[in-house]
Coordinates of C-alpha atoms and ligand atoms in Angstrom, one line a residue:
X1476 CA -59.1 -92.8 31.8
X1477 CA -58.9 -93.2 28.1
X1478 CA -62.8 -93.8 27.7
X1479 CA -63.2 -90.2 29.6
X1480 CA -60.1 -88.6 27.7
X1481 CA -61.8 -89.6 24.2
X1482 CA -65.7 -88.0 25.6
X1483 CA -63.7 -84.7 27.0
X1484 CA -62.2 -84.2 23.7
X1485 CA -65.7 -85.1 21.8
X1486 CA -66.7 -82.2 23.7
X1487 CA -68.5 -83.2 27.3
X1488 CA -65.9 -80.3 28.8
X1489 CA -67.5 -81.6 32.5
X1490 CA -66.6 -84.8 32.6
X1491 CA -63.9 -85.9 35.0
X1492 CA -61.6 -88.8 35.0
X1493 CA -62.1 -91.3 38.1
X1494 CA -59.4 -90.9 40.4
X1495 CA -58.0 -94.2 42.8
X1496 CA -57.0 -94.1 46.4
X1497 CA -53.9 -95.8 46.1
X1498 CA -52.1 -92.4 45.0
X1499 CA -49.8 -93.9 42.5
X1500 CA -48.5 -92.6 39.6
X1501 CA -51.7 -93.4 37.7
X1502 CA -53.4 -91.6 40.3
X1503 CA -51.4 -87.8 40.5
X1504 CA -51.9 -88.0 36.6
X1505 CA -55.7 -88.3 37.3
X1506 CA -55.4 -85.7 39.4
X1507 CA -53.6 -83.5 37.2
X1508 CA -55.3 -84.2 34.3
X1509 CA -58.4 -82.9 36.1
X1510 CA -56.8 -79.8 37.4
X1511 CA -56.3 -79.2 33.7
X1512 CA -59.8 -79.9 32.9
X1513 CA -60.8 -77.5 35.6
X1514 CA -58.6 -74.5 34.1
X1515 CA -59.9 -75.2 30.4
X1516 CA -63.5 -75.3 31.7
X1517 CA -63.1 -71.9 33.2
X1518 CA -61.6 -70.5 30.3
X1519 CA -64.0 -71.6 27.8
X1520 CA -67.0 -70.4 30.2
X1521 CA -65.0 -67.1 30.4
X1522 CA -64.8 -66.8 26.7
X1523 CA -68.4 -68.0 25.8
X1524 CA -69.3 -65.2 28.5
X1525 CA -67.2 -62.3 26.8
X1526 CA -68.8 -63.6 23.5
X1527 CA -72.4 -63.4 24.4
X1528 CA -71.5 -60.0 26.1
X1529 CA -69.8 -58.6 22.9
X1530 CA -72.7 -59.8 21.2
X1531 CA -75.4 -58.1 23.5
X1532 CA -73.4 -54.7 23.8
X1533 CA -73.1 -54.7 19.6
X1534 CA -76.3 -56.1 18.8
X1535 CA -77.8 -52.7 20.9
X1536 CA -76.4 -50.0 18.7
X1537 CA -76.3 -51.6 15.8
X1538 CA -80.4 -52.5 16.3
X1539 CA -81.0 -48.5 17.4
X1540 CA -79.0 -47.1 13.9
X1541 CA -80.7 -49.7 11.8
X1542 CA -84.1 -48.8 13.5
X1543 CA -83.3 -45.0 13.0
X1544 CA -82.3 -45.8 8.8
X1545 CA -85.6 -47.1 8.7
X1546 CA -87.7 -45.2 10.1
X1547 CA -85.9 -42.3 8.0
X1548 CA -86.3 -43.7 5.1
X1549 CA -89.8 -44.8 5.3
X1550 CA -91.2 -42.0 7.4
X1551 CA -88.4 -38.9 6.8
X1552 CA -89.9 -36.3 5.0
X1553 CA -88.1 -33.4 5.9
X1554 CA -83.7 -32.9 5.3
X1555 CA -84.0 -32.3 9.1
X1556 CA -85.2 -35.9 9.9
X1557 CA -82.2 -37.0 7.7
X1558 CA -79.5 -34.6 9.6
X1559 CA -81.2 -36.3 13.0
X1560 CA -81.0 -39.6 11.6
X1561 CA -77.2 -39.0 10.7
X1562 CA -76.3 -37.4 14.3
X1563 CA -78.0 -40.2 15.9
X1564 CA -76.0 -42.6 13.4
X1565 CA -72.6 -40.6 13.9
X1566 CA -73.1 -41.2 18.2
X1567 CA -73.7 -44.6 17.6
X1568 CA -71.1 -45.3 15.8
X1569 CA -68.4 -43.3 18.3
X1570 CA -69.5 -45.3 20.9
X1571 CA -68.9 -48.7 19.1
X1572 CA -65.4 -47.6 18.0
X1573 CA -64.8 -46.2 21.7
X1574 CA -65.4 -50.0 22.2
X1575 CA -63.3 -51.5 19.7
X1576 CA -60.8 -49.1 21.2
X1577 CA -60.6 -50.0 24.4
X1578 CA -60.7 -53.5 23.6
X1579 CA -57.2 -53.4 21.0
X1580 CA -55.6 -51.0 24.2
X1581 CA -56.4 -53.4 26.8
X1582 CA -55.0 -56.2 24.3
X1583 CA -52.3 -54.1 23.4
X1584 CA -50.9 -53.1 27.2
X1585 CA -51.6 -56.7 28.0
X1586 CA -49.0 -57.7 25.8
X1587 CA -47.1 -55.3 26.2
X1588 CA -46.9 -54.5 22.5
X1589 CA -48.3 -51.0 22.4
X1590 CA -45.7 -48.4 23.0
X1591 CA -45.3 -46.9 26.1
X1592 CA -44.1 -43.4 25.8
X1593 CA -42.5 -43.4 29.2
X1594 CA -41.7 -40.3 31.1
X1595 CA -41.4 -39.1 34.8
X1596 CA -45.0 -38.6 35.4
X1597 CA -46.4 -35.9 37.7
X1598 CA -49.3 -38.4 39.3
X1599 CA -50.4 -35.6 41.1
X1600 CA -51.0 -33.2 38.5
X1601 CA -52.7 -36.0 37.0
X1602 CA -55.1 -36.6 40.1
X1603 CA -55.9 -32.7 40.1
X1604 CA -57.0 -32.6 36.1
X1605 CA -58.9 -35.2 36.6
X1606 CA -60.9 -33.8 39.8
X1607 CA -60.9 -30.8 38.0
X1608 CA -62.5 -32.5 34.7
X1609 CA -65.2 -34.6 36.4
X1610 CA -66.3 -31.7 39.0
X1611 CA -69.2 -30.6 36.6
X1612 CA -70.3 -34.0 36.5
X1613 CA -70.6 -34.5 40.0
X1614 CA -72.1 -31.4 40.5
X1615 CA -74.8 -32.3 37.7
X1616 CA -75.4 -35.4 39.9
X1617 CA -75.1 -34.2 43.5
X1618 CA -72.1 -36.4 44.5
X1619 CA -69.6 -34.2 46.9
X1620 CA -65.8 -34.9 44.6
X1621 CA -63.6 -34.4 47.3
X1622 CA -59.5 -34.3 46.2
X1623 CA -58.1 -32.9 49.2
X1624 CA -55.3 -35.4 50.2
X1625 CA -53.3 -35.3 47.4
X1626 CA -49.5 -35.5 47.9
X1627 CA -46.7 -35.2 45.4
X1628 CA -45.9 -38.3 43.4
X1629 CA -44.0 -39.2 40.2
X1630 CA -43.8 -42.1 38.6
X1631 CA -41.7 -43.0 35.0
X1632 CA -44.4 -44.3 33.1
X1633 CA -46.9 -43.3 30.5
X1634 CA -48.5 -40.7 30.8
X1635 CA -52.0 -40.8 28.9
X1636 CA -52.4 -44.6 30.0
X1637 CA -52.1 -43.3 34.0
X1638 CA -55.2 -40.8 32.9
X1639 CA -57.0 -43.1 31.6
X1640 CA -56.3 -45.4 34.8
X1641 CA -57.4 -42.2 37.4
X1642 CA -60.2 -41.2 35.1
X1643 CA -61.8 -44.3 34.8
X1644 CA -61.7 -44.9 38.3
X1645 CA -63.1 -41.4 39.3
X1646 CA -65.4 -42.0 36.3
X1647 CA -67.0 -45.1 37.7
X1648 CA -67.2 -43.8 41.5
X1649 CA -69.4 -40.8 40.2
X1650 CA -71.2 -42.9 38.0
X1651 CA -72.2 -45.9 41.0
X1652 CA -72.8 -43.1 43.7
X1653 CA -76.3 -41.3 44.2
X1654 CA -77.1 -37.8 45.0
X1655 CA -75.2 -36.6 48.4
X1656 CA -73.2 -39.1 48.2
X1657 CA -69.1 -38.5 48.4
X1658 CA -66.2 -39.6 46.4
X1659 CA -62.9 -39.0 47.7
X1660 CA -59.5 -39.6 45.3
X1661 CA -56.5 -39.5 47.7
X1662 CA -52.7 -40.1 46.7
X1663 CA -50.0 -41.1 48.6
X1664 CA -46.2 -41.4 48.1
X1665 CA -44.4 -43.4 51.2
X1666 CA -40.6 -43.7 52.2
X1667 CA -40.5 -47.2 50.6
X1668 CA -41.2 -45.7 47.2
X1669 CA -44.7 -46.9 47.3
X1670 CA -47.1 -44.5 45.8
X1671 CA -50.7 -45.5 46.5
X1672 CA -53.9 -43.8 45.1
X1673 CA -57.3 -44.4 46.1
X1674 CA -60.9 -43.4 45.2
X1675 CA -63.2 -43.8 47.5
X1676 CA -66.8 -43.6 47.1
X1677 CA -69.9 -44.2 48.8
X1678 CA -71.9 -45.3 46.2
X1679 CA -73.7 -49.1 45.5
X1680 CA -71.1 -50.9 46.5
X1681 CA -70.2 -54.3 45.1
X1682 CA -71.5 -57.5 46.4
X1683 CA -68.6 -59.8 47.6
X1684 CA -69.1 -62.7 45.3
X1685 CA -68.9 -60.2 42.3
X1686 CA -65.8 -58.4 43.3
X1687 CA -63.7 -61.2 41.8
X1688 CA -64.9 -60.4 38.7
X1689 CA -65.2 -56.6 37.9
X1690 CA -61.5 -56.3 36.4
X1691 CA -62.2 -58.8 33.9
X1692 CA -63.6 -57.7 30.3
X1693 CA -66.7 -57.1 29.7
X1694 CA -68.0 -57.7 32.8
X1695 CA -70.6 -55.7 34.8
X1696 CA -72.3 -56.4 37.9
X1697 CA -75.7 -55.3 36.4
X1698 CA -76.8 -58.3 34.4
X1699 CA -79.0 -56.3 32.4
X1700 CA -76.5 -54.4 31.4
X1701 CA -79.1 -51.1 31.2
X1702 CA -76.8 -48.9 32.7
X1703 CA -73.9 -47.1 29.9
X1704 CA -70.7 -48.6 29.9
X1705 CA -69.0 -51.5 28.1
X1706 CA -67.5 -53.4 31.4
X1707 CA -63.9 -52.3 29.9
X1708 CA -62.9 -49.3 32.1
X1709 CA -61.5 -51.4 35.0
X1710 CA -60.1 -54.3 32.7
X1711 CA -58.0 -51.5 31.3
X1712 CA -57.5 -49.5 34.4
X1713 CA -56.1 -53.4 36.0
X1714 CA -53.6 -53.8 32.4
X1715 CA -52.5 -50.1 32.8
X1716 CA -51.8 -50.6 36.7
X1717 CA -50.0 -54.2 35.7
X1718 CA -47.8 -52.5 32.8
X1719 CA -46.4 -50.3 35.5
X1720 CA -45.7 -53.3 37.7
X1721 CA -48.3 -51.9 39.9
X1722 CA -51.6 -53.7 41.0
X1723 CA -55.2 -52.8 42.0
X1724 CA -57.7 -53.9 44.1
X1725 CA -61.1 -53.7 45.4
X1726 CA -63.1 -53.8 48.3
X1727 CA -66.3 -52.8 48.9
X1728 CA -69.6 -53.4 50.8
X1729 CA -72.9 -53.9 48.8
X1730 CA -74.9 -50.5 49.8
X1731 CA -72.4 -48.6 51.6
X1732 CA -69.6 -48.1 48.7
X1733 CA -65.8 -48.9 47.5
X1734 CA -62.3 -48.4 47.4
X1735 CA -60.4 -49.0 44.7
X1736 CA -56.8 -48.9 45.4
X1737 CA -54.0 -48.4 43.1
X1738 CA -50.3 -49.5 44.2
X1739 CA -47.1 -48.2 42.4
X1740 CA -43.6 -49.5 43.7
X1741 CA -41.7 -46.5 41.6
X1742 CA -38.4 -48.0 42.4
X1743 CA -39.6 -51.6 40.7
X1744 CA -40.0 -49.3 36.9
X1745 CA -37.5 -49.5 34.4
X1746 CA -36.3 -46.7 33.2
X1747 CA -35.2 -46.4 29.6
Ligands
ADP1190 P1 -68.6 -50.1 33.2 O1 -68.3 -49.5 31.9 O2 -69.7 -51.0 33.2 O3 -68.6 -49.2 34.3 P2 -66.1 -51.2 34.4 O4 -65.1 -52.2 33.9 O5 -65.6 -49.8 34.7 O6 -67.3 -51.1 33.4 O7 -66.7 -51.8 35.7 C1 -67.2 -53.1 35.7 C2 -68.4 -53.2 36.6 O8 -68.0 -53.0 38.0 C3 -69.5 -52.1 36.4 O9 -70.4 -52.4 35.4 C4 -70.1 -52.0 37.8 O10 -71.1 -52.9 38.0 C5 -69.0 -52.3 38.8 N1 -68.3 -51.1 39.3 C6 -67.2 -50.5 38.9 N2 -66.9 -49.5 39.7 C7 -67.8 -49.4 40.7 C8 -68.0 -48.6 41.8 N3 -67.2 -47.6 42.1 N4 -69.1 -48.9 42.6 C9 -69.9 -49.9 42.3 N5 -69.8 -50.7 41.2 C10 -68.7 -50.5 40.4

């Protein structure tokens, strides 16, 4: 065990130490100890994954605005190629700091240090503005947005975090669903104090070994990561949902669509 112990900490993160039949002491120790080794693999995979993501998702913009500088500078005759090369430069760098954004909210509502400006939220006025915002952008794509089944909900919490949860949900459902296809946001407030929204879509789908791992940061199913998007929108949508001490799931069907489902429990908030 302390042969192993020494290599795991000289870095060989896959070895394992040998574990006895006799199920002593020595033994559930081994056992243990390996559980532990288990965890700390998956965490340092994890974080070597959301480094080389970061990486690939800066390198991008930062490669496009440098490519722009130079070809401005070496080829730019005109003030018009400079004003192009600045807008071009100005929408790079929004997009970056839209990142950087969402990464220090989702850190922040993690751990619970941001402030919460907590209210009593009208959820479904909320639901309503956001259909109402991301019509046009259905339209433009041919998916049917479909907000019929909207009952009336409040919930004490923050406000511009819950928009941020609904629109990135509705966001992503018009954004993984083809032409004449149909996205339907319903909310729901039950006796139990349970309020429930859904969005509905019947987009790509997700397949089922990937659904795990489409709340965590950075991560998106498209491993080319060609499509926009940073992989933060349901990481934060998941921290807003937990900093309501509400939760949210998935499930979905590769090729047919998904449902993400949001559950509040209004009478678990705090008030204060
Ligand atoms: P992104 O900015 O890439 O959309 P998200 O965190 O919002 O990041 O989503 C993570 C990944 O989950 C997406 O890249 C996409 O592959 C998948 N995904 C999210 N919502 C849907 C959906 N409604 N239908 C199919 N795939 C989805």
């Amino acid at each position: 065990m302390t042969r192993t112990a020494r290599s795991i900490s000289a870095g060989s993160l896959e070895e394992r130490v040998p574990v006895n039949t006799r199920g002593d002491e020595i033994d559930q120790l081994a056992t243990t100890f390996n559980a532990m080794l288990d965890r700390i693999q998956h965490l340092v995979v994890g974080i070597q994954e959301i480094g080389d993501n970061v990486a690939h998702d800066l390198k991008s913009p930062l490669t496009r605005i440098r490519g722009a500088a130079e070809i401005a500078l070496t080829t730019g005759k005109s003030m018009l190629e400079f004003e192009q090369m600045a807008a071009s430069s100005i929408e790079e760098c929004d997009h970056l700091l839209d990142m950087i954004n969402t990464m220090l909210m989702i850190s922040q509502t993690e751990a619970g240090v941001g402030e919460l400006v907590k209210t009593d939220v009208d959820l479904t006025q909320i639901v309503n503005d956001a259909c109402e915002l991301f019509q046009p952008m259905a339209t433009d794509k041919g998916v049917h947005l479909v907000c019929s089944d909207v009952e009336a909900a409040t919930l004490h919490g923050d406000m511009s975090l819950l928009q941020r949860l609904v629109a990135n949900l509705v966001d992503n459902a018009i954004k993984y669903t083809q032409a004449d296809g149909r996205v339907d946001v319903s909310l729901h407030a039950k006796k139990n104090h349970e309020i429930v929204l859904t969005v509905v879509d019947t987009g790509i789908g997700i397949l089922e070994v990937k659904q795990p791992h489409v709340f965590e940061r950075f991560y998106r199913c498209d491993p080319s990561r060609s499509t926009a998007g940073a992989g933060l929108g349901l990481s934060l949508a998941k921290s807003i949902a937990e900093a309501h001490q509400g939760r949210i799931h998935v499930e979905s069907r590769a090729g047919e669509g998904s449902v993400f489902t949001v559950l509040f429990d209004s009478a678990k908030i705090t008030k204060w």
